[in-house]
């Protein structure tokens, strides 16, 4: 009994340690950064299609759709690159988290409306949005938050900041 | 005289007293034993009528006082030459044999007569001595008086004719000798007193000299003690020496252990005259004097030969002195102003002054060493103070630097903390860069989106209210176009509408609308908040040559609200 009570917290702590591991955060950081880079490439190449996807959600006024289709893929690309390389990763991962939250909310609204449109997340020809899409986005949002709170490994900017610390 | 002398009775007694009075009066006026003896001899011979007589006194002081004469005083009258010579020659023997000045003791103190009748052959006294009176004085002086035969009684060749001296004569002689003893005692006492006075005077002179010496010494020591500078001390010493000795010129010099001149003072003497000075010789002389003088550190030097050896200027005498192992010197004194030589006492005084000078010199040198140490200490203190000030300055500077360091560190840490935190600037930069990149890429890309809605740049398209449109549609006057995507078209549409989306406009137009006359009115509907499909399609239709393109006001929503049917 005593052994069990002693072992249990140890296991919990180890699990907690594992769950909050900075290396896990680093892996998730690479994954999320890469995901957004990948997602942005198609949108940058085909902005008109992406604009169509945005419009299909019927949430953005028509005069803002073009600008949004023009800027958002670049925001994804640049943030993704910063997240992967570890330059201002907190801000970049926050941007990505914000976009994930926005996408999730959009998907929820769309699902509630019952409008059968594609997600438009990676390219224009996708299956219509389902709750699976929603959960996938929730998972990704959780990953970005994990990265935000626990990531501290292999930041490229530390190459410069370490020198300042040494001072 | 012979006839007038009373032989007996009161007259004789009166006569004797008169004689005694005269003798006492005469002798009282005389002072020296010689004068007294001479006068007494004459008086006694006269009083007793002796033709010859002698007197011998021993132990009488000499004329100039002081000591007792070794030879007895011998005076005689009326003696023949042989007797006088024998008496003088035998005076020493008389002194020993008759006056018992030898080991045999002394005769009775009171004057008394000695039998003169049976004198030995070798007696120094004259053969014809009739009366011999002997006496002893308090001071140890003795004397003997001898009288020859009476005047007038002695006839040459008839010795027995002499009547001789009677008992009265003997008594008179003893009384006269009493007078003599009194006079001699007084004279000798007077002379002794005079000698004592003279001795006292000479002792007073010695005392005065010693007092003068002590005063000089005290004055010199007092003045020299008040000095704190070795040069001034040397000058004061020289002046005292010169003043005491009465010299017109002199010099004093100090030498250190290396033989260098540590001080010089000259009065009438130039330092250049000391060029020939050999310090080693002077030191040797002083050291020799120290050991030979029983440890006395000053000594007198007046040997011209030694002066020449040492290299001191000639014509001087002076004092060498050895203050300690490091300092020695010499004080030279020129000839005295009165030309006299210094006596021993003056030299002693000078040596005593020099001794005092040495004591003062040691004190002054200690003082100077102390002053030097003090000034050195003061300099070091100053240096220390400067160092302390400097250290304080450095400390203040270091404190400032420490504060600056802490401040910089704090700034750096704060900056690092700030940098590591997310800031609005990050978002602003990200957004700005994204906008810039998107804009540039979109501007350069052939497949870029149109940022400005196309209908903003052409005349507004006319719109038809739902009711009017319904009527005209029913009459078949309009070609009804649904501009929405096919998915929306499939969900709900106005009956009879053609699906013509902007994205597939060219393809669908050729398929569904190309055959319609260009002047037939076309009514377009279908828009969302995000996309004005009807405006886009209307614009494309106008570009295709359709002259009468209109929009359904309110679109499908208004149509539904008006209660008109929709498909499916």
XYZ file of C-alpha atoms in Angstrom:
735
model
C 0.000 0.000 0.000
C 2.724 2.303 0.975
C 4.734 1.327 -2.051
C 1.732 1.925 -4.262
C 1.106 5.390 -2.852
C 4.758 6.174 -3.253
C 4.890 4.890 -6.787
C 1.724 6.599 -7.951
C 2.829 10.187 -7.457
C 6.169 9.281 -8.973
C 4.492 8.032 -12.090
C 2.224 11.063 -12.204
C 5.136 13.319 -11.816
C 6.991 11.502 -14.529
C 4.007 11.726 -16.799
C 3.646 15.357 -15.991
C 7.301 15.854 -16.624
C 6.978 14.062 -19.920
C 3.901 16.028 -20.879
C 5.564 19.304 -20.090
C 8.903 18.334 -21.540
C 10.547 21.124 -23.495
C 11.739 18.585 -25.988
C 8.146 17.545 -26.629
C 7.363 21.213 -27.047
C 10.284 21.480 -29.441
C 8.929 18.578 -31.527
C 5.460 20.095 -31.554
C 6.992 23.410 -32.497
C 8.652 21.892 -35.539
C 5.448 20.081 -36.442
C 3.209 23.119 -36.139
C 5.674 25.391 -37.877
C 6.067 22.908 -40.715
C 2.297 22.429 -40.952
C 1.677 26.116 -41.400
C 4.525 26.474 -43.876
C 3.062 23.635 -45.877
C -0.459 25.084 -45.680
C 0.682 28.498 -46.755
C 2.527 27.429 -49.875
C -0.575 26.467 -51.867
C -2.496 29.509 -50.695
C 0.316 31.808 -51.736
C 0.475 30.211 -55.151
C -3.289 30.322 -55.666
C -4.583 33.357 -53.850
C -7.774 33.543 -55.900
C -8.783 30.091 -54.829
C -8.011 30.910 -51.252
C -10.082 34.014 -51.567
C -12.892 31.791 -52.771
C -12.464 29.563 -49.777
C -12.624 32.567 -47.440
C -15.692 33.855 -49.175
C -17.345 30.461 -48.930
C -17.457 30.803 -45.172
C -19.551 33.950 -45.596
C -18.044 35.571 -42.529
C -15.781 38.207 -44.047
C -17.149 41.230 -45.866
C -16.525 41.110 -49.600
C -14.216 44.115 -49.616
C -11.890 42.434 -47.109
C -11.746 39.009 -48.686
C -9.043 39.896 -51.200
C -6.812 41.503 -48.684
C -7.277 38.613 -46.307
C -6.433 36.081 -48.991
C -3.383 38.110 -49.843
C -2.010 38.563 -46.296
C -3.029 35.460 -44.363
C -0.892 32.910 -46.243
C 2.171 35.110 -45.755
C 1.385 35.469 -42.093
C 1.204 31.688 -41.871
C 4.460 31.240 -43.780
C 6.471 33.793 -41.860
C 5.138 32.709 -38.494
C 5.788 29.086 -39.377
C 9.358 29.846 -40.366
C 9.929 31.824 -37.156
C 8.449 29.012 -35.081
C 10.631 26.385 -36.722
C 13.817 28.428 -36.478
C 13.125 29.722 -32.981
C 13.263 33.409 -33.722
C 10.694 35.226 -31.609
C 8.957 31.823 -31.331
C 6.559 32.918 -28.596
C 5.062 35.699 -30.659
C 4.989 33.539 -33.765
C 3.355 30.595 -32.011
C 0.829 32.989 -30.526
C -0.004 34.193 -34.029
C -0.405 30.604 -35.118
C -2.541 29.850 -32.056
C -4.681 32.878 -32.810
C -5.197 31.697 -36.368
C -6.002 28.179 -35.169
C -8.544 29.619 -32.772
C -10.007 31.721 -35.558
C -10.204 28.714 -37.858
C -11.790 26.607 -35.129
C -14.420 29.220 -34.386
C -15.076 29.600 -38.114
C -15.463 25.870 -38.509
C -17.828 25.689 -35.574
C -19.956 28.469 -37.031
C -19.919 26.841 -40.419
C -20.822 23.461 -38.968
C -23.668 25.026 -37.031
C -24.887 26.773 -40.146
C -24.671 23.529 -42.011
C -23.039 25.065 -45.013
C -21.344 22.267 -47.014
C -18.065 23.890 -47.908
C -14.522 22.672 -47.972
C -12.177 23.659 -45.260
C -9.763 25.487 -47.565
C -7.080 24.774 -45.076
C -4.458 23.348 -47.410
C -5.936 23.609 -50.868
C -9.219 24.478 -52.428
C -10.366 20.988 -53.393
C -11.150 19.448 -50.047
C -13.919 17.476 -48.500
C -16.598 19.479 -46.726
C -16.018 20.444 -43.137
C -17.012 17.953 -40.459
C -16.711 17.754 -36.686
C -13.568 15.766 -37.308
C -12.139 18.886 -38.814
C -13.134 20.744 -35.692
C -11.398 18.222 -33.380
C -8.346 18.229 -35.566
C -8.172 21.983 -35.225
C -8.713 21.738 -31.465
C -5.787 19.323 -31.290
C -3.599 21.651 -33.272
C -4.644 24.566 -31.108
C -3.636 22.547 -28.023
C -0.280 21.843 -29.646
C 0.366 25.517 -30.256
C -0.496 26.321 -26.657
C 1.859 23.562 -25.449
C 4.585 25.046 -27.551
C 3.814 28.478 -26.177
C 4.077 27.381 -22.536
C 6.817 24.759 -22.582
C 9.055 25.388 -25.503
C 12.551 26.710 -24.677
C 14.930 24.512 -26.649
C 17.070 25.358 -29.626
C 15.967 28.900 -30.231
C 18.042 30.466 -32.926
C 17.771 33.827 -31.212
C 19.649 32.395 -28.219
C 22.741 32.488 -30.361
C 22.647 36.243 -29.806
C 21.022 36.402 -26.412
C 23.549 34.012 -24.858
C 26.269 36.512 -25.594
C 24.306 39.200 -23.838
C 23.915 36.873 -20.841
C 27.634 36.274 -20.763
C 28.140 40.002 -20.514
C 126.128 101.412 84.211
C 127.962 99.175 86.426
C 127.991 101.710 89.248
C 124.348 102.676 88.900
C 122.939 99.181 89.199
C 121.543 98.627 92.693
C 122.625 95.335 94.083
C 119.914 94.559 96.593
C 116.724 95.653 98.191
C 113.661 97.362 96.887
C 115.739 99.540 94.662
C 117.061 96.598 92.922
C 113.607 95.240 92.628
C 112.314 98.534 91.268
C 115.203 98.651 88.906
C 114.458 95.172 87.670
C 110.803 95.983 87.211
C 111.752 99.122 85.277
C 113.991 97.047 83.076
C 111.306 94.487 82.579
C 108.845 97.205 81.714
C 111.187 98.771 79.239
C 112.002 95.427 77.718
C 108.355 94.485 77.433
C 107.533 97.870 75.887
C 110.342 97.575 73.402
C 109.587 94.025 72.453
C 105.884 94.725 72.033
C 106.645 97.186 69.264
C 108.494 94.576 67.239
C 106.907 92.078 64.960
C 109.316 89.432 63.689
C 111.200 86.949 65.875
C 114.457 88.173 64.394
C 113.794 91.755 65.456
C 112.609 90.610 68.878
C 115.614 88.353 69.353
C 118.030 91.056 68.300
C 116.404 93.695 70.515
C 116.097 91.290 73.428
C 119.759 90.259 73.205
C 120.799 93.875 73.460
C 118.331 94.542 76.278
C 119.380 91.506 78.275
C 123.103 92.250 77.858
C 122.477 95.833 78.881
C 120.276 94.921 81.808
C 122.669 92.365 83.200
C 125.786 94.150 82.082
C 127.108 91.229 80.031
C 129.942 91.851 77.667
C 128.820 89.151 75.272
C 125.785 87.169 74.611
C 124.015 85.067 72.112
C 120.528 83.932 71.429
C 119.430 80.870 69.536
C 115.853 80.351 68.566
C 114.531 77.289 66.749
C 111.250 76.864 65.031
C 110.891 80.533 64.224
C 108.982 81.114 60.999
C 110.835 82.659 58.105
C 110.307 86.241 57.095
C 107.888 85.524 54.300
C 105.762 83.459 56.660
C 104.565 79.971 56.088
C 106.978 77.302 57.079
C 109.298 77.033 60.067
C 112.933 77.632 59.345
C 114.978 74.472 59.438
C 118.066 76.245 60.707
C 117.847 77.900 64.135
C 118.046 81.659 64.407
C 121.385 82.565 65.921
C 122.348 86.113 66.990
C 125.316 87.081 69.033
C 127.021 90.130 70.406
C 130.448 90.626 71.790
C 131.733 87.152 70.838
C 135.118 86.691 69.332
C 135.204 85.313 65.820
C 136.174 81.800 66.841
C 133.365 81.574 69.350
C 130.875 83.071 66.913
C 131.891 80.625 64.169
C 131.722 77.645 66.522
C 128.311 78.754 67.704
C 127.004 79.107 64.179
C 128.460 75.767 63.118
C 127.150 74.012 66.118
C 123.713 75.467 66.054
C 122.317 72.191 64.640
C 123.905 70.218 67.448
C 122.547 72.707 69.991
C 119.163 72.164 68.582
C 119.371 68.420 69.034
C 121.380 68.199 72.208
C 120.273 71.211 74.171
C 116.861 71.921 72.992
C 115.927 68.308 72.553
C 114.322 68.767 69.212
C 115.346 65.215 68.440
C 113.840 61.963 69.534
C 114.842 62.534 73.134
C 111.894 64.762 73.999
C 111.581 68.354 74.917
C 112.872 70.353 77.914
C 110.456 71.838 80.510
C 108.188 74.473 79.154
C 108.929 77.262 81.614
C 112.086 79.372 81.138
C 114.861 78.017 83.274
C 118.570 78.352 83.687
C 121.044 75.752 82.711
C 124.255 75.331 84.548
C 126.896 76.981 82.462
C 129.778 76.269 84.685
C 130.685 72.879 83.383
C 130.290 73.105 79.649
C 131.949 70.357 77.736
C 134.925 71.006 75.616
C 133.029 70.285 72.417
C 130.129 72.532 73.417
C 129.259 75.009 70.713
C 128.589 77.687 73.283
C 131.274 80.184 74.029
C 133.635 79.170 76.830
C 132.944 82.260 78.823
C 129.199 81.829 78.948
C 128.015 82.536 82.499
C 124.260 82.323 82.202
C 122.276 79.992 79.933
C 118.533 80.364 79.921
C 116.351 77.981 78.006
C 112.652 78.154 77.054
C 110.037 76.420 75.039
C 107.118 77.993 73.301
C 103.637 76.592 72.694
C 104.167 76.255 68.994
C 107.123 73.934 69.544
C 109.698 76.643 69.210
C 112.594 76.537 71.608
C 115.355 78.918 72.381
C 118.425 79.389 74.477
C 120.071 82.568 75.656
C 123.620 82.793 76.767
C 125.348 85.642 78.504
C 129.014 86.148 78.903
C 130.796 87.685 81.876
C 129.702 90.909 83.367
C 131.057 94.122 82.055
C 133.931 95.570 83.954
C 134.625 92.554 86.063
C 136.542 90.578 83.610
C 140.139 91.423 83.600
C 142.288 89.894 80.989
C 144.516 87.374 82.709
C 142.539 87.383 85.956
C 139.626 85.042 85.483
C 138.684 84.791 89.077
C 138.167 88.508 89.431
C 134.737 88.203 87.983
C 132.092 88.668 90.574
C 129.583 86.652 88.459
C 125.945 86.930 88.390
C 123.947 86.886 91.503
C 120.559 85.267 92.178
C 118.912 88.595 91.411
C 120.548 88.584 88.011
C 119.338 85.093 87.398
C 115.831 86.076 88.458
C 115.967 89.154 86.279
C 117.171 87.094 83.361
C 114.356 84.606 83.792
C 111.860 87.468 83.999
C 113.389 89.005 80.917
C 113.196 85.640 79.158
C 109.545 85.540 80.168
C 109.086 88.831 78.388
C 110.935 87.375 75.395
C 108.816 84.258 75.424
C 105.686 86.379 75.480
C 106.957 88.583 72.693
C 108.124 85.612 70.640
C 104.862 83.814 71.171
C 102.936 86.871 70.075
C 105.189 87.394 67.096
C 105.027 83.797 66.018
C 101.282 83.760 66.463
C 101.019 86.955 64.468
C 103.231 85.498 61.796
C 101.263 82.287 61.745
C 98.042 84.265 61.517
C 99.518 86.279 58.655
C 100.581 83.062 56.970
C 97.169 81.619 57.505
C 95.603 84.803 56.117
C 97.865 84.604 53.107
C 97.010 80.960 52.635
C 93.341 81.793 52.970
C 93.705 84.576 50.421
C 95.381 82.217 47.999
C 92.665 79.665 48.654
C 90.074 82.376 48.014
C 91.746 83.160 44.714
C 91.599 79.490 43.778
C 87.983 79.393 44.874
C 87.202 82.503 42.829
C 88.859 80.937 39.855
C 86.865 77.793 40.311
C 83.676 79.820 40.749
C 84.506 81.715 37.586
C 85.126 78.416 35.850
C 81.851 77.002 37.113
C 79.982 80.160 36.184
C 81.507 80.095 32.747
C 80.594 76.460 32.435
C 77.046 77.025 33.673
C 76.596 80.019 31.392
C 77.984 78.094 28.447
C 75.880 75.052 29.204
C 72.806 77.214 29.731
C 73.229 78.954 26.426
C 74.250 75.863 24.525
C 71.417 73.875 26.043
C 68.937 76.352 24.655
C 70.192 75.799 21.108
C 68.658 73.257 18.808
C 70.802 73.728 15.742
C 74.237 72.168 15.506
C 75.736 75.084 13.524
C 74.560 77.628 16.065
C 75.752 75.352 18.851
C 79.166 75.160 17.246
C 79.306 78.930 16.922
C 78.210 79.408 20.522
C 80.836 76.904 21.669
C 83.555 78.684 19.739
C 82.524 82.068 21.111
C 82.643 80.718 24.657
C 86.017 79.190 24.119
C 87.365 82.407 22.633
C 85.764 84.482 25.364
C 87.103 82.276 28.126
C 90.556 81.997 26.631
C 90.628 85.621 25.505
C 91.602 84.654 21.979
C 91.186 87.079 19.110
C 90.413 84.418 16.541
C 89.540 80.783 16.406
C 87.658 78.067 14.611
C 85.590 75.006 15.338
C 84.838 72.172 12.973
C 82.748 69.023 13.035
C 83.526 65.927 11.004
C 81.282 62.983 10.336
C 82.172 59.301 10.207
C 83.262 59.574 6.584
C 85.592 62.446 7.394
C 83.409 64.985 5.651
C 83.059 68.440 7.156
C 79.712 68.374 8.943
C 80.016 71.864 10.338
C 82.455 74.740 10.444
C 82.563 78.006 12.275
C 85.438 80.430 12.073
C 86.158 83.791 13.641
C 88.967 85.392 11.751
C 89.600 82.018 10.150
C 88.504 80.957 6.700
C 87.232 77.446 5.923
C 89.720 77.410 3.078
C 92.496 77.188 5.652
C 91.260 73.730 6.535
C 92.050 72.285 3.130
C 95.064 70.438 4.413
C 93.096 68.861 7.235
C 93.576 65.102 7.459
C 90.419 63.738 9.124
C 91.981 60.313 9.673
C 94.887 61.813 11.620
C 92.548 63.954 13.664
C 90.434 60.943 14.458
C 93.488 58.928 15.398
C 94.641 61.714 17.670
C 91.229 61.943 19.273
C 91.015 58.150 19.719
C 94.489 58.013 21.220
C 93.500 60.844 23.543
C 90.320 59.001 24.462
C 92.223 55.896 25.566
C 95.136 57.686 27.149
C 92.874 60.199 28.897
C 90.892 57.571 30.773
C 87.819 57.805 28.615
C 87.627 61.566 28.556
C 86.180 62.603 25.221
C 87.920 65.961 25.034
C 91.590 66.793 25.143
C 94.059 69.588 24.798
C 96.303 69.802 21.785
C 99.044 72.373 21.362
C 101.904 70.398 19.904
C 102.930 72.148 16.650
C 104.201 68.822 15.321
C 100.807 67.189 15.750
C 99.147 70.278 14.284
C 101.297 69.909 11.193
C 100.557 66.168 10.963
C 96.827 66.687 11.218
C 96.967 69.555 8.775
C 95.599 72.196 11.104
C 96.758 75.761 10.546
C 99.868 76.619 12.550
C 99.904 79.073 15.417
C 96.916 77.610 17.169
C 96.223 75.510 20.162
C 92.927 73.880 20.807
C 90.676 71.064 21.885
C 89.856 67.877 20.088
C 86.568 66.257 20.905
C 84.882 62.973 20.134
C 81.107 63.248 20.434
C 80.395 59.662 19.421
C 81.633 57.169 16.890
C 80.150 59.251 14.101
C 81.060 62.788 15.010
C 84.328 64.285 16.110
C 86.017 67.615 15.630
C 88.414 70.217 16.746
C 88.222 73.737 18.158
C 91.282 75.856 17.552
C 92.154 79.006 19.457
C 94.528 81.641 18.234
C 96.972 83.557 20.415
C 95.474 85.487 23.300
C 94.864 89.177 23.028
C 97.108 89.822 26.023
C 99.789 87.580 24.574
C 99.915 85.360 27.676
C 99.852 81.581 27.668
C 96.864 79.661 28.981
C 97.498 78.160 32.364
C 96.337 74.737 33.447
C 93.229 76.045 35.184
C 92.074 77.915 32.106
C 92.661 74.852 30.017
C 90.591 72.822 32.434
C 87.821 75.398 32.159
C 87.977 75.210 28.394
C 87.936 71.421 28.514
C 84.953 71.529 30.840
C 83.142 73.847 28.390
C 84.054 71.436 25.621
C 82.654 68.559 27.689
C 79.434 70.487 28.096
C 79.463 71.214 24.398
C 79.710 67.502 23.628
C 76.695 66.775 25.794
C 74.735 69.512 24.057
C 75.990 68.359 20.668
C 74.733 64.849 21.282
C 71.391 66.242 22.392
C 71.200 68.554 19.388
C 72.139 65.762 17.037
C 69.447 63.610 18.582
C 67.035 66.511 18.181
C 68.104 66.991 14.588
C 67.742 63.281 13.940
C 64.336 63.422 15.586
C 63.401 66.478 13.507
C 64.605 64.748 10.394
C 62.650 61.644 11.308
C 59.645 63.798 12.098
C 59.840 65.627 8.802
C 60.329 62.302 7.058
C 57.354 60.982 8.958
C 55.344 64.052 8.026
C 56.302 63.563 4.386
C 55.309 59.937 4.608
C 52.107 60.904 6.342
C 51.408 63.316 3.534
C 52.168 60.624 1.013
C 49.963 58.231 2.945
C 47.211 60.809 3.057
C 47.516 61.311 -0.677
C 47.411 57.568 -1.194
C 44.388 57.351 1.065
C 42.715 60.171 -0.847
C 43.559 58.398 -4.060
C 42.202 55.125 -2.707
C 39.088 56.938 -1.532
C 38.780 58.447 -4.994
C 39.249 55.047 -6.540
C 36.720 53.592 -4.151
C 34.220 56.275 -5.094
C 35.019 55.609 -8.721
C 34.691 51.865 -8.137
C 31.427 52.451 -6.319
C 30.261 54.494 -9.289
C 31.408 51.787 -11.662
C 29.738 49.151 -9.500
C 26.548 51.150 -9.571
C 26.918 51.601 -13.317
C 27.609 47.894 -13.658
C 24.567 47.022 -11.578
C 22.529 49.485 -13.605
C 23.792 48.118 -16.904
C 23.230 44.573 -15.681
C 19.756 45.477 -14.596
C 19.137 47.153 -17.944
C 20.518 44.164 -19.828
C 18.503 41.730 -17.756
C 15.417 43.838 -18.129
C 16.053 44.134 -21.817
C 16.656 40.397 -22.077
C 13.506 39.729 -20.122
C 11.656 42.154 -22.302
C 13.118 40.579 -25.405
C 12.199 37.107 -24.263
C 8.632 38.194 -23.647
C 6.049 38.600 -26.355
C 5.440 42.182 -27.305
C 2.966 44.022 -29.470
C 5.843 45.025 -31.659
C 6.346 41.383 -32.593
C 2.789 41.182 -33.866
C 3.032 44.516 -35.585
C 6.233 43.529 -37.349
C 4.835 40.130 -38.313
C 1.701 41.706 -39.684
C 3.548 44.460 -41.481
C 5.965 42.049 -43.112
C 3.144 39.732 -44.091
C 1.127 42.580 -45.579
C 4.148 43.839 -47.454
C 5.093 40.402 -48.756
C 1.507 39.555 -49.669
C 1.037 42.832 -51.441
C 4.264 42.559 -53.381
C 3.676 38.957 -54.326
C 0.074 39.585 -55.284
C 1.141 42.585 -57.338
C 3.763 40.578 -59.157
C 1.794 37.346 -59.543
C -0.360 36.829 -62.661
C -2.838 34.922 -60.532
C -3.180 37.646 -57.937
C -6.491 38.619 -56.418
C -8.211 41.889 -57.079
C -8.084 43.899 -53.900
C -10.676 46.440 -55.047
C -14.136 45.039 -55.881
C -14.680 45.381 -59.639
C -18.081 47.068 -59.401
C -16.505 50.007 -57.555
C -14.885 51.066 -60.820
C -17.969 51.037 -63.118
C -21.388 52.706 -63.138
C -23.816 51.270 -60.641
C -25.974 48.482 -61.968
C -29.701 49.127 -61.869
C -31.691 47.010 -59.468
C -35.262 45.800 -59.663
C -37.512 45.268 -56.653
C -38.707 41.764 -56.029
C -42.371 42.438 -56.856
C -41.617 44.073 -60.150
C -39.170 41.403 -60.976
C -41.715 38.713 -60.207
C -44.193 40.271 -62.613
C -41.739 40.624 -65.383
C -40.374 37.141 -64.834
C -43.781 35.754 -65.048
C -44.161 37.497 -68.392
C -40.941 35.999 -69.530
C -39.356 39.302 -70.138
C -36.193 38.580 -68.221
C -33.427 36.111 -68.395
C -32.928 35.173 -64.742
C -29.344 34.392 -63.742
C -28.267 32.888 -60.378
C -24.652 33.958 -59.904
C -23.896 31.853 -56.827
C -21.687 28.739 -56.724
C -23.323 25.514 -57.838
C -23.518 24.197 -54.219
C -25.707 27.119 -53.207
C -27.623 26.966 -56.469
C -28.414 23.351 -55.754
C -29.645 24.102 -52.227
C -32.166 26.849 -53.185
C -32.896 28.922 -56.304
C -35.625 30.984 -57.952
C -37.427 28.809 -60.420
C -36.230 29.307 -63.984
C -32.855 30.751 -63.062
C -29.665 29.864 -64.956
C -26.586 29.139 -62.861
C -23.780 31.339 -64.064
C -20.927 31.733 -61.542
C -18.147 34.246 -62.015
C -15.457 31.602 -61.634
C -16.767 29.550 -64.556
C -18.355 32.436 -66.406
C -16.843 31.964 -69.847
C -17.590 28.268 -69.932
C -21.151 28.554 -68.600
C -21.978 31.659 -70.620
C -21.154 29.936 -73.864
C -23.193 27.001 -72.783
C -26.290 28.719 -71.364
C -26.563 32.321 -72.421
C -24.703 32.877 -75.625
C -27.838 32.385 -77.683
C -29.880 35.016 -75.866
C -30.279 38.333 -77.676
C -27.967 41.007 -76.268
C -30.755 43.463 -75.699
C -32.936 41.119 -73.678
C -32.966 42.215 -70.069
C -30.977 40.033 -67.772
C -31.844 39.928 -64.075
C -28.985 38.699 -61.879
C -29.231 37.690 -58.240
C -27.119 35.919 -55.647
C -24.653 37.406 -53.218
C -23.241 36.710 -49.794
C -21.550 38.961 -47.269
C -18.256 37.795 -48.596
C -18.935 37.791 -52.307
C -21.108 39.933 -54.575
C -21.587 37.262 -57.231
C -24.439 39.226 -58.880
C -22.282 42.327 -59.325
C -19.425 40.292 -60.736
C -21.624 38.458 -63.211
C -23.435 41.684 -64.159
C -20.102 43.257 -64.939
C -19.072 40.282 -67.075
C -22.376 40.345 -68.925
C -22.016 44.016 -69.677
C -18.549 43.286 -70.974
C -20.160 40.587 -73.263
C -22.404 43.247 -74.788
C -25.629 42.864 -72.864
C -27.181 46.237 -72.671
C -29.861 45.719 -70.071
C -28.400 43.981 -67.004
C -30.156 44.458 -63.691
C -29.848 43.122 -60.203
C -32.625 41.660 -58.074
C -32.889 43.967 -55.159
C -32.487 42.017 -51.917
C -31.550 38.892 -53.788
C -32.848 35.430 -52.925
C -33.454 36.480 -49.322
C -35.916 39.201 -50.346
C -37.493 36.788 -52.802
C -38.061 34.290 -50.056
C -39.367 36.940 -47.662
C -41.862 38.062 -50.357
C -43.210 34.546 -50.254
C -42.363 33.634 -53.828
C -41.452 30.054 -54.535
C -37.937 28.675 -54.594
C -36.582 25.429 -55.908
C -36.191 22.725 -54.810
